[in-house]
PDB file of C-alpha atoms and ligand atoms in Angstrom:
ATOM      1  CA  ILE N   1       0.000   0.000   0.000  1.00 60.00           C
ATOM      2  CA  ARG N   2       1.311   3.418  -0.940  1.00 59.00           C
ATOM      3  CA  ARG N   3      -0.758   6.535  -1.151  1.00 55.00           C
ATOM      4  CA  ASN N   4       1.755   9.307  -1.690  1.00 65.00           C
ATOM      5  CA  GLY N   5       3.414   8.089   1.476  1.00 84.00           C
ATOM      6  CA  ILE N   6       0.241   8.867   3.462  1.00 91.00           C
ATOM      7  CA  LEU N   7      -0.307   5.207   4.203  1.00 94.00           C
ATOM      8  CA  GLU N   8       2.315   2.496   4.303  1.00 93.00           C
ATOM      9  CA  TYR N   9       2.839  -0.979   5.650  1.00 94.00           C
ATOM     10  CA  LEU N  10       5.124  -1.342   8.657  1.00 93.00           C
ATOM     11  CA  GLU N  11       6.823  -4.581   9.396  1.00 92.00           C
ATOM     12  CA  GLU N  12       5.745  -6.471  12.501  1.00 91.00           C
ATOM     13  CA  GLN N  13       8.587  -7.011  14.970  1.00 90.00           C
ATOM     14  CA  GLY N  14       9.248  -8.877  18.197  1.00 93.00           C
ATOM     15  CA  THR N  15       6.798  -9.537  20.974  1.00 96.00           C
ATOM     16  CA  LEU N  16       5.344  -7.455  23.789  1.00 97.00           C
ATOM     17  CA  ASP N  17       7.721  -9.221  26.186  1.00 95.00           C
ATOM     18  CA  ASP N  18      10.634  -7.598  24.305  1.00 94.00           C
ATOM     19  CA  ILE N  19       9.472  -4.282  25.722  1.00 96.00           C
ATOM     20  CA  GLY N  20      10.612  -3.258  29.193  1.00 96.00           C
ATOM     21  CA  GLY N  21       8.021  -1.618  31.444  1.00 94.00           C
ATOM     22  CA  SER N  22       4.482  -0.538  30.469  1.00 95.00           C
ATOM     23  CA  ASP N  23       3.040  -3.612  32.196  1.00 95.00           C
ATOM     24  CA  ASP N  24      -0.575  -2.349  32.185  1.00 97.00           C
ATOM     25  CA  LEU N  25      -0.441  -1.619  28.483  1.00 97.00           C
ATOM     26  CA  LYS N  26       1.169  -4.970  27.623  1.00 97.00           C
ATOM     27  CA  LEU N  27      -1.435  -6.891  29.629  1.00 97.00           C
ATOM     28  CA  TRP N  28      -4.289  -4.926  28.052  1.00 98.00           C
ATOM     29  CA  LEU N  29      -2.972  -5.674  24.569  1.00 98.00           C
ATOM     30  CA  LYS N  30      -2.251  -9.342  25.304  1.00 97.00           C
ATOM     31  CA  GLN N  31      -5.790  -9.860  26.575  1.00 96.00           C
ATOM     32  CA  ARG N  32      -7.088  -8.514  23.290  1.00 97.00           C
ATOM     33  CA  SER N  33      -4.893 -10.570  20.976  1.00 95.00           C
ATOM     34  CA  ILE N  34      -7.931 -12.700  20.079  1.00 94.00           C
ATOM     35  CA  ALA N  35     -10.301  -9.742  19.776  1.00 95.00           C
ATOM     36  CA  PHE N  36     -10.657  -9.926  16.011  1.00 94.00           C
ATOM     37  CA  THR N  37     -11.158 -13.679  15.735  1.00 92.00           C
ATOM     38  CA  GLU N  38     -14.351 -15.496  14.852  1.00 92.00           C
ATOM     39  CA  ARG N  39     -14.385 -17.115  18.297  1.00 93.00           C
ATOM     40  CA  ALA N  40     -14.335 -13.726  20.051  1.00 94.00           C
ATOM     41  CA  ARG N  41     -17.147 -12.506  17.811  1.00 92.00           C
ATOM     42  CA  GLU N  42     -19.298 -15.544  18.601  1.00 94.00           C
ATOM     43  CA  TYR N  43     -18.631 -15.023  22.300  1.00 95.00           C
ATOM     44  CA  GLY N  44     -19.922 -11.487  21.916  1.00 94.00           C
ATOM     45  CA  LEU N  45     -16.708  -9.678  22.853  1.00 94.00           C
ATOM     46  CA  PRO N  46     -16.780  -6.061  21.698  1.00 92.00           C
ATOM     47  CA  GLN N  47     -13.939  -5.221  19.346  1.00 93.00           C
ATOM     48  CA  PRO N  48     -11.478  -2.679  20.769  1.00 95.00           C
ATOM     49  CA  LYS N  49     -11.401   0.654  18.918  1.00 95.00           C
ATOM     50  CA  GLY N  50      -7.996   1.966  19.799  1.00 96.00           C
ATOM     51  CA  VAL N  51      -5.499   3.236  22.336  1.00 97.00           C
ATOM     52  CA  LEU N  52      -3.669   6.486  22.763  1.00 97.00           C
ATOM     53  CA  LEU N  53      -0.043   6.237  23.915  1.00 97.00           C
ATOM     54  CA  LEU N  54       1.289   9.340  25.605  1.00 95.00           C
ATOM     55  CA  GLY N  55       4.903  10.079  26.431  1.00 92.00           C
ATOM     56  CA  VAL N  56       8.312  11.317  25.402  1.00 89.00           C
ATOM     57  CA  PRO N  57      10.016   9.921  22.249  1.00 89.00           C
ATOM     58  CA  GLY N  58      12.249   6.874  22.371  1.00 90.00           C
ATOM     59  CA  CYS N  59      10.324   4.940  25.008  1.00 93.00           C
ATOM     60  CA  GLY N  60       9.062   2.213  22.734  1.00 93.00           C
ATOM     61  CA  LYS N  61       5.782   3.412  21.296  1.00 94.00           C
ATOM     62  CA  SER N  62       6.561   2.303  17.739  1.00 94.00           C
ATOM     63  CA  LEU N  63       7.921  -0.907  19.213  1.00 95.00           C
ATOM     64  CA  VAL N  64       4.561  -1.535  20.925  1.00 97.00           C
ATOM     65  CA  ALA N  65       2.748  -1.122  17.589  1.00 97.00           C
ATOM     66  CA  LYS N  66       5.070  -3.547  15.793  1.00 97.00           C
ATOM     67  CA  ALA N  67       4.898  -6.141  18.570  1.00 97.00           C
ATOM     68  CA  THR N  68       1.103  -5.872  18.729  1.00 98.00           C
ATOM     69  CA  SER N  69       0.896  -6.428  14.993  1.00 97.00           C
ATOM     70  CA  ASN N  70       2.992  -9.560  15.444  1.00 97.00           C
ATOM     71  CA  GLU N  71       1.079 -10.934  18.448  1.00 96.00           C
ATOM     72  CA  TRP N  72      -2.368 -10.140  17.075  1.00 97.00           C
ATOM     73  CA  ARG N  73      -1.392 -11.456  13.635  1.00 96.00           C
ATOM     74  CA  LEU N  74      -2.827  -8.358  11.987  1.00 97.00           C
ATOM     75  CA  PRO N  75      -1.239  -6.132   9.350  1.00 97.00           C
ATOM     76  CA  LEU N  76       0.166  -2.827  10.580  1.00 97.00           C
ATOM     77  CA  LEU N  77      -0.384   0.343   8.575  1.00 97.00           C
ATOM     78  CA  ARG N  78       1.095   3.718   9.383  1.00 96.00           C
ATOM     79  CA  LEU N  79      -0.919   6.805   8.580  1.00 96.00           C
ATOM     80  CA  ASP N  80       1.216   9.912   8.197  1.00 93.00           C
ATOM     81  CA  LEU N  81      -1.186  12.771   8.878  1.00 91.00           C
ATOM     82  CA  GLY N  82       1.497  15.323   8.011  1.00 88.00           C
ATOM     83  CA  ARG N  83       1.294  14.165   4.387  1.00 89.00           C
ATOM     84  CA  VAL N  84      -2.478  14.454   4.172  1.00 87.00           C
ATOM     85  CA  TYR N  85      -2.281  18.247   3.773  1.00 83.00           C
ATOM     86  CA  ASP N  86      -2.658  19.450   0.197  1.00 81.00           C
ATOM     87  CA  GLY N  87      -3.396  23.102  -0.301  1.00 77.00           C
ATOM     88  CA  SER N  88      -3.768  22.869  -4.103  1.00 78.00           C
ATOM     89  CA  MET N  89      -7.552  22.658  -3.964  1.00 78.00           C
ATOM     90  CA  VAL N  90     -10.159  23.150  -1.273  1.00 80.00           C
ATOM     91  CA  GLY N  91     -11.240  19.808   0.119  1.00 85.00           C
ATOM     92  CA  ARG N  92      -8.240  17.895  -1.293  1.00 87.00           C
ATOM     93  CA  SER N  93      -6.730  17.235   2.141  1.00 88.00           C
ATOM     94  CA  GLU N  94      -9.935  15.736   3.573  1.00 91.00           C
ATOM     95  CA  ALA N  95     -10.321  13.620   0.419  1.00 92.00           C
ATOM     96  CA  ASN N  96      -6.746  12.357   0.869  1.00 92.00           C
ATOM     97  CA  LEU N  97      -7.535  11.371   4.430  1.00 94.00           C
ATOM     98  CA  ARG N  98     -10.854   9.728   3.550  1.00 94.00           C
ATOM     99  CA  ASN N  99      -9.173   7.702   0.785  1.00 94.00           C
ATOM    100  CA  ALA N 100      -6.416   6.547   3.107  1.00 94.00           C
ATOM    101  CA  LEU N 101      -8.946   5.515   5.750  1.00 95.00           C
ATOM    102  CA  LYS N 102     -10.978   3.673   3.130  1.00 95.00           C
ATOM    103  CA  THR N 103      -7.866   1.792   2.056  1.00 94.00           C
ATOM    104  CA  ALA N 104      -7.176   0.857   5.687  1.00 96.00           C
ATOM    105  CA  GLU N 105     -10.740  -0.420   6.008  1.00 96.00           C
ATOM    106  CA  SER N 106     -10.295  -2.516   2.881  1.00 95.00           C
ATOM    107  CA  VAL N 107      -7.467  -4.489   4.517  1.00 95.00           C
ATOM    108  CA  SER N 108      -9.179  -4.744   7.917  1.00 94.00           C
ATOM    109  CA  PRO N 109      -8.959  -6.254  10.395  1.00 96.00           C
ATOM    110  CA  CYS N 110      -5.760  -4.283  10.804  1.00 97.00           C
ATOM    111  CA  ILE N 111      -3.903  -1.914  13.119  1.00 98.00           C
ATOM    112  CA  LEU N 112      -3.597   1.708  12.076  1.00 98.00           C
ATOM    113  CA  PHE N 113      -0.588   3.396  13.680  1.00 98.00           C
ATOM    114  CA  ILE N 114      -0.639   7.184  13.823  1.00 96.00           C
ATOM    115  CA  ASP N 115       2.510   8.724  15.241  1.00 94.00           C
ATOM    116  CA  GLU N 116       2.530  12.168  16.830  1.00 92.00           C
ATOM    117  CA  LEU N 117      -1.144  12.974  16.704  1.00 92.00           C
ATOM    118  CA  ASP N 118      -0.405  16.159  18.670  1.00 89.00           C
ATOM    119  CA  LYS N 119       1.942  17.492  15.981  1.00 86.00           C
ATOM    120  CA  ALA N 120      -0.551  16.820  13.195  1.00 84.00           C
ATOM    121  CA  PHE N 121      -3.269  18.834  14.864  1.00 81.00           C
ATOM    122  CA  ALA N 122      -1.229  21.560  16.502  1.00 70.00           C
ATOM    123  CA  GLY N 123      -2.362  23.634  13.483  1.00 55.00           C
ATOM    124  CA  SER N 124      -6.064  23.353  14.302  1.00 52.00           C
ATOM    125  CA  ALA N 125      -5.679  26.125  16.831  1.00 48.00           C
ATOM    126  CA  GLY N 126      -4.191  28.257  14.061  1.00 45.00           C
ATOM    127  CA  SER N 127      -0.487  27.945  13.331  1.00 45.00           C
ATOM    128  CA  ALA N 128       1.661  29.710  10.780  1.00 45.00           C
ATOM    129  CA  ASP N 129       2.539  26.795   8.520  1.00 48.00           C
ATOM    130  CA  SER N 130      -0.811  25.117   7.918  1.00 54.00           C
ATOM    131  CA  ASP N 131      -4.038  26.946   7.497  1.00 72.00           C
ATOM    132  CA  ALA N 132      -6.296  26.549  10.468  1.00 75.00           C
ATOM    133  CA  GLY N 133      -9.451  25.918   8.415  1.00 82.00           C
ATOM    134  CA  THR N 134      -7.983  22.912   6.595  1.00 84.00           C
ATOM    135  CA  SER N 135      -6.538  21.550   9.784  1.00 85.00           C
ATOM    136  CA  SER N 136      -9.824  21.675  11.646  1.00 87.00           C
ATOM    137  CA  ARG N 137     -11.656  20.087   8.681  1.00 89.00           C
ATOM    138  CA  ILE N 138      -9.141  17.240   8.676  1.00 90.00           C
ATOM    139  CA  LEU N 139      -9.618  16.885  12.399  1.00 91.00           C
ATOM    140  CA  GLY N 140     -13.396  16.761  11.913  1.00 92.00           C
ATOM    141  CA  THR N 141     -13.089  14.154   9.159  1.00 93.00           C
ATOM    142  CA  PHE N 142     -10.865  12.005  11.327  1.00 94.00           C
ATOM    143  CA  LEU N 143     -12.982  12.265  14.483  1.00 93.00           C
ATOM    144  CA  THR N 144     -16.169  11.435  12.581  1.00 93.00           C
ATOM    145  CA  TRP N 145     -14.474   8.399  11.067  1.00 94.00           C
ATOM    146  CA  MET N 146     -13.288   7.250  14.496  1.00 93.00           C
ATOM    147  CA  GLN N 147     -16.778   7.637  15.883  1.00 89.00           C
ATOM    148  CA  GLU N 148     -18.618   5.929  13.044  1.00 88.00           C
ATOM    149  CA  LYS N 149     -16.209   3.357  11.636  1.00 89.00           C
ATOM    150  CA  ARG N 150     -17.770  -0.056  11.263  1.00 86.00           C
ATOM    151  CA  SER N 151     -14.738  -1.938   9.980  1.00 92.00           C
ATOM    152  CA  PRO N 152     -12.345  -3.475  12.492  1.00 95.00           C
ATOM    153  CA  VAL N 153      -9.506  -0.953  12.231  1.00 97.00           C
ATOM    154  CA  PHE N 154      -7.738  -0.699  15.587  1.00 97.00           C
ATOM    155  CA  VAL N 155      -6.206   2.749  15.974  1.00 98.00           C
ATOM    156  CA  MET N 156      -2.952   3.048  17.877  1.00 98.00           C
ATOM    157  CA  ALA N 157      -1.998   6.700  18.133  1.00 97.00           C
ATOM    158  CA  THR N 158       0.885   8.383  19.926  1.00 96.00           C
ATOM    159  CA  ALA N 159       1.356  11.898  21.260  1.00 95.00           C
ATOM    160  CA  ASN N 160       4.246  13.518  23.080  1.00 92.00           C
ATOM    161  CA  ARG N 161       2.337  16.345  24.685  1.00 88.00           C
ATOM    162  CA  VAL N 162      -1.234  15.845  25.806  1.00 88.00           C
ATOM    163  CA  GLU N 163      -1.881  19.581  26.177  1.00 89.00           C
ATOM    164  CA  ARG N 164      -1.304  20.070  22.444  1.00 89.00           C
ATOM    165  CA  LEU N 165      -3.933  17.494  21.568  1.00 91.00           C
ATOM    166  CA  PRO N 166      -7.437  18.664  20.626  1.00 91.00           C
ATOM    167  CA  GLY N 167      -9.707  17.850  23.578  1.00 90.00           C
ATOM    168  CA  GLU N 168     -12.063  15.780  21.392  1.00 90.00           C
ATOM    169  CA  PHE N 169      -9.519  12.959  21.372  1.00 91.00           C
ATOM    170  CA  LEU N 170      -9.702  12.629  25.131  1.00 90.00           C
ATOM    171  CA  ARG N 171     -13.463  12.339  25.239  1.00 87.00           C
ATOM    172  CA  LYS N 172     -14.964   8.992  26.115  1.00 82.00           C
ATOM    173  CA  GLY N 173     -15.749   6.766  23.161  1.00 81.00           C
ATOM    174  CA  ARG N 174     -12.853   7.830  20.945  1.00 89.00           C
ATOM    175  CA  PHE N 175     -10.104   5.618  22.381  1.00 95.00           C
ATOM    176  CA  ASP N 176     -10.767   2.661  24.679  1.00 95.00           C
ATOM    177  CA  GLU N 177      -7.840   3.632  26.898  1.00 95.00           C
ATOM    178  CA  ILE N 178      -5.050   6.165  27.240  1.00 95.00           C
ATOM    179  CA  PHE N 179      -1.681   4.841  28.437  1.00 96.00           C
ATOM    180  CA  PHE N 180       1.480   6.640  29.484  1.00 94.00           C
ATOM    181  CA  VAL N 181       4.567   5.172  27.821  1.00 94.00           C
ATOM    182  CA  ASP N 182       7.102   7.384  29.436  1.00 90.00           C
ATOM    183  CA  LEU N 183      10.664   7.282  30.770  1.00 94.00           C
ATOM    184  CA  PRO N 184      11.337   3.928  32.443  1.00 96.00           C
ATOM    185  CA  ASN N 185      11.817   3.727  36.229  1.00 96.00           C
ATOM    186  CA  GLU N 186      14.727   1.826  37.787  1.00 97.00           C
ATOM    187  CA  GLU N 187      13.023  -1.586  37.670  1.00 97.00           C
ATOM    188  CA  GLU N 188      11.996  -1.007  34.051  1.00 97.00           C
ATOM    189  CA  ARG N 189      15.507   0.092  33.085  1.00 97.00           C
ATOM    190  CA  LYS N 190      16.753  -3.182  34.562  1.00 97.00           C
ATOM    191  CA  GLN N 191      14.359  -5.036  32.280  1.00 97.00           C
ATOM    192  CA  ILE N 192      15.447  -2.980  29.256  1.00 97.00           C
ATOM    193  CA  PHE N 193      19.174  -3.624  29.870  1.00 97.00           C
ATOM    194  CA  THR N 194      18.392  -7.328  30.281  1.00 97.00           C
ATOM    195  CA  ILE N 195      16.284  -7.437  27.099  1.00 96.00           C
ATOM    196  CA  HIS N 196      18.921  -5.718  24.957  1.00 97.00           C
ATOM    197  CA  LEU N 197      21.907  -7.653  26.328  1.00 97.00           C
ATOM    198  CA  SER N 198      20.042 -10.946  25.817  1.00 95.00           C
ATOM    199  CA  LYS N 199      19.011  -9.865  22.328  1.00 93.00           C
ATOM    200  CA  ARG N 200      22.713  -9.526  21.513  1.00 92.00           C
ATOM    201  CA  ARG N 201      23.242 -13.052  22.789  1.00 88.00           C
ATOM    202  CA  ARG N 202      25.230 -12.020  25.851  1.00 90.00           C
ATOM    203  CA  ASP N 203      25.292 -14.000  29.081  1.00 90.00           C
ATOM    204  CA  ILE N 204      23.359 -11.711  31.366  1.00 92.00           C
ATOM    205  CA  SER N 205      25.074 -13.076  34.501  1.00 93.00           C
ATOM    206  CA  ARG N 206      28.288 -11.315  33.389  1.00 94.00           C
ATOM    207  CA  PHE N 207      26.583  -7.964  33.924  1.00 97.00           C
ATOM    208  CA  ASP N 208      25.322  -6.199  37.021  1.00 97.00           C
ATOM    209  CA  VAL N 209      22.068  -4.813  35.641  1.00 97.00           C
ATOM    210  CA  ASP N 210      21.083  -3.403  39.059  1.00 98.00           C
ATOM    211  CA  GLN N 211      24.050  -1.057  38.869  1.00 98.00           C
ATOM    212  CA  LEU N 212      23.357  -0.156  35.219  1.00 97.00           C
ATOM    213  CA  ALA N 213      19.747   0.665  36.070  1.00 98.00           C
ATOM    214  CA  LYS N 214      20.891   2.889  38.936  1.00 97.00           C
ATOM    215  CA  ILE N 215      23.267   5.014  36.862  1.00 96.00           C
ATOM    216  CA  SER N 216      20.844   5.511  33.955  1.00 96.00           C
ATOM    217  CA  ASP N 217      18.164   7.588  35.648  1.00 95.00           C
ATOM    218  CA  GLY N 218      16.432   9.760  33.039  1.00 94.00           C
ATOM    219  CA  TYR N 219      17.450   7.570  30.078  1.00 96.00           C
ATOM    220  CA  SER N 220      14.834   6.331  27.607  1.00 95.00           C
ATOM    221  CA  GLY N 221      14.762   2.770  26.287  1.00 96.00           C
ATOM    222  CA  ALA N 222      16.254   4.011  23.020  1.00 95.00           C
ATOM    223  CA  GLU N 223      19.103   5.738  24.903  1.00 96.00           C
ATOM    224  CA  ILE N 224      19.821   2.593  26.926  1.00 97.00           C
ATOM    225  CA  GLU N 225      20.049   0.605  23.709  1.00 96.00           C
ATOM    226  CA  GLN N 226      22.347   3.275  22.232  1.00 96.00           C
ATOM    227  CA  ALA N 227      24.676   3.070  25.260  1.00 97.00           C
ATOM    228  CA  ILE N 228      24.970  -0.710  24.852  1.00 97.00           C
ATOM    229  CA  ILE N 229      25.710  -0.339  21.137  1.00 97.00           C
ATOM    230  CA  ALA N 230      28.331   2.354  21.807  1.00 96.00           C
ATOM    231  CA  ALA N 231      29.998   0.071  24.383  1.00 97.00           C
ATOM    232  CA  MET N 232      30.022  -2.775  21.862  1.00 97.00           C
ATOM    233  CA  TYR N 233      31.632  -0.630  19.151  1.00 97.00           C
ATOM    234  CA  ASP N 234      34.241   0.629  21.549  1.00 95.00           C
ATOM    235  CA  ALA N 235      35.251  -2.839  22.714  1.00 96.00           C
ATOM    236  CA  PHE N 236      35.078  -4.239  19.183  1.00 97.00           C
ATOM    237  CA  ALA N 237      37.541  -1.568  18.010  1.00 96.00           C
ATOM    238  CA  HIS N 238      39.951  -2.844  20.657  1.00 96.00           C
ATOM    239  CA  ASN N 239      39.368  -6.401  19.591  1.00 96.00           C
ATOM    240  CA  ARG N 240      37.851  -7.570  22.858  1.00 96.00           C
ATOM    241  CA  GLU N 241      34.495  -8.474  24.365  1.00 95.00           C
ATOM    242  CA  PHE N 242      32.581  -5.607  25.964  1.00 96.00           C
ATOM    243  CA  THR N 243      32.057  -5.511  29.707  1.00 96.00           C
ATOM    244  CA  GLN N 244      30.096  -3.842  32.473  1.00 97.00           C
ATOM    245  CA  LEU N 245      32.705  -1.063  32.586  1.00 97.00           C
ATOM    246  CA  ASP N 246      32.264  -0.289  28.877  1.00 97.00           C
ATOM    247  CA  ILE N 247      28.520   0.150  29.358  1.00 97.00           C
ATOM    248  CA  ILE N 248      29.043   2.356  32.395  1.00 97.00           C
ATOM    249  CA  ALA N 249      31.505   4.505  30.441  1.00 96.00           C
ATOM    250  CA  ALA N 250      29.171   4.732  27.422  1.00 96.00           C
ATOM    251  CA  THR N 251      26.215   5.623  29.638  1.00 95.00           C
ATOM    252  CA  ARG N 252      28.173   8.346  31.419  1.00 93.00           C
ATOM    253  CA  ALA N 253      29.475   9.695  28.104  1.00 92.00           C
ATOM    254  CA  THR N 254      25.979  10.336  26.779  1.00 85.00           C
ATOM    255  CA  PHE N 255      23.509  12.840  28.039  1.00 85.00           C
ATOM    256  CA  PRO N 256      19.862  11.798  28.056  1.00 89.00           C
ATOM    257  CA  LEU N 257      17.451  14.042  26.198  1.00 84.00           C
ATOM    258  CA  SER N 258      15.244  14.294  29.278  1.00 82.00           C
ATOM    259  CA  ARG N 259      18.060  15.958  31.235  1.00 76.00           C
ATOM    260  CA  THR N 260      18.696  18.432  28.419  1.00 74.00           C
ATOM    261  CA  MET N 261      15.021  19.352  28.452  1.00 70.00           C
ATOM    262  CA  THR N 262      15.003  19.814  32.230  1.00 66.00           C
ATOM    263  CA  GLU N 263      18.021  22.104  31.974  1.00 66.00           C
ATOM    264  CA  GLN N 264      16.337  24.175  29.303  1.00 62.00           C
ATOM    265  CA  VAL N 265      13.310  24.633  31.537  1.00 62.00           C
ATOM    266  CA  GLU N 266      15.496  25.591  34.500  1.00 62.00           C
ATOM    267  CA  ALA N 267      17.664  28.021  32.472  1.00 57.00           C
TER     268      ALA N 267
HETATM  269  P1  ATP S 301       9.421   7.783  18.922  1.00 51.53           P
HETATM  270  O1  ATP S 301       8.298   8.475  19.625  1.00 51.53           O
HETATM  271  O2  ATP S 301      10.665   8.601  18.721  1.00 51.53           O
HETATM  272  O3  ATP S 301       9.002   7.008  17.702  1.00 51.53           O
HETATM  273  P2  ATP S 301       9.186   5.512  20.427  1.00 51.53           P
HETATM  274  O4  ATP S 301       8.657   5.783  21.784  1.00 51.53           O
HETATM  275  O5  ATP S 301       8.276   5.022  19.394  1.00 51.53           O
HETATM  276  O6  ATP S 301       9.928   6.767  19.947  1.00 51.53           O
HETATM  277  P3  ATP S 301      10.885   3.491  19.594  1.00 51.53           P
HETATM  278  O7  ATP S 301      11.204   4.120  18.287  1.00 51.53           O
HETATM  279  O8  ATP S 301       9.990   2.343  19.601  1.00 51.53           O
HETATM  280  O9  ATP S 301      10.378   4.551  20.604  1.00 51.53           O
HETATM  281  O10 ATP S 301      12.232   3.095  20.343  1.00 51.53           O
HETATM  282  C1  ATP S 301      13.459   3.075  19.659  1.00 51.53           C
HETATM  283  C2  ATP S 301      14.228   1.833  20.035  1.00 51.53           C
HETATM  284  O11 ATP S 301      14.623   1.905  21.416  1.00 51.53           O
HETATM  285  C3  ATP S 301      13.412   0.570  19.924  1.00 51.53           C
HETATM  286  O12 ATP S 301      13.509  -0.012  18.662  1.00 51.53           O
HETATM  287  C4  ATP S 301      14.017  -0.330  21.015  1.00 51.53           C
HETATM  288  O13 ATP S 301      15.116  -1.038  20.539  1.00 51.53           O
HETATM  289  C5  ATP S 301      14.486   0.663  22.064  1.00 51.53           C
HETATM  290  N1  ATP S 301      13.512   0.803  23.126  1.00 51.53           N
HETATM  291  C6  ATP S 301      12.794   1.909  23.442  1.00 51.53           C
HETATM  292  N2  ATP S 301      12.002   1.702  24.480  1.00 51.53           N
HETATM  293  C7  ATP S 301      12.171   0.418  24.863  1.00 51.53           C
HETATM  294  C8  ATP S 301      11.613  -0.408  25.885  1.00 51.53           C
HETATM  295  N3  ATP S 301      10.695   0.064  26.722  1.00 51.53           N
HETATM  296  N4  ATP S 301      12.029  -1.686  25.973  1.00 51.53           N
HETATM  297  C9  ATP S 301      12.954  -2.164  25.116  1.00 51.53           C
HETATM  298  N5  ATP S 301      13.513  -1.438  24.136  1.00 51.53           N
HETATM  299  C10 ATP S 301      13.152  -0.168  24.009  1.00 51.53           C
END
């Protein structure tokens, strides 16, 4: 599927257990892995409509979508709302969106992943780069579709900042649930170090993940993975296996985005 890049297939990847933290979300999704089967329909289970994942970048939101696609055995489509805008003719943008949604319905049951919902609709309040009228018409088109859709298209949307999101999205009936997928706490960082070291076929008993979790306060899952990769490259360049000390050094050498943001606020 390709509609000017508005809609594209994403590849499924891994399982929900490959994601550290977000236990509530993972359980909710696992319980619904059979939601779109014939057996669930006969039982009378209502089909889930969608979830909204809130939180800073790099904490595994795309990963959740790919793992859900894998565990639910449903195709995963990404809708890029930024590409829906087309100012060449009045009504073209809404038509683009309606066509993309129709295409998604034609391959349903499926999961529709929409990244950064807040960015797409920041213009509805009237921003410089997209005209406010078009933006609010797109928003209207999308909300109506969400409300009225009959086909089993499960919407998984993400947003970094909830306050930038039009309030309509938070109203009951639009998403089944809203989950925070935010910076991992110490226990979750332990899980993430363990997941990524195991993924690289390393004997986890050689590492003290308690210590690694302690020194990585404020790091996202993506930043933890980056620190491990940096440690591996460093050791590889010296023709040796990487160790606990390499990861500590790599972690200390990087500065998590969250800390930069805190400093900006304080400055
Ligand atoms: P963005 O909002 O920037 O898309 P995201 O929240 O979707 O970020 P991902 O792109 O899924 O985050 O994360 C990037 C990579 O970091 C993942 O592919 C994964 O390897 C690692 N990662 C992030 N969070 C976790 C986590 N909770 N558990 C395990 N790995 C993680």
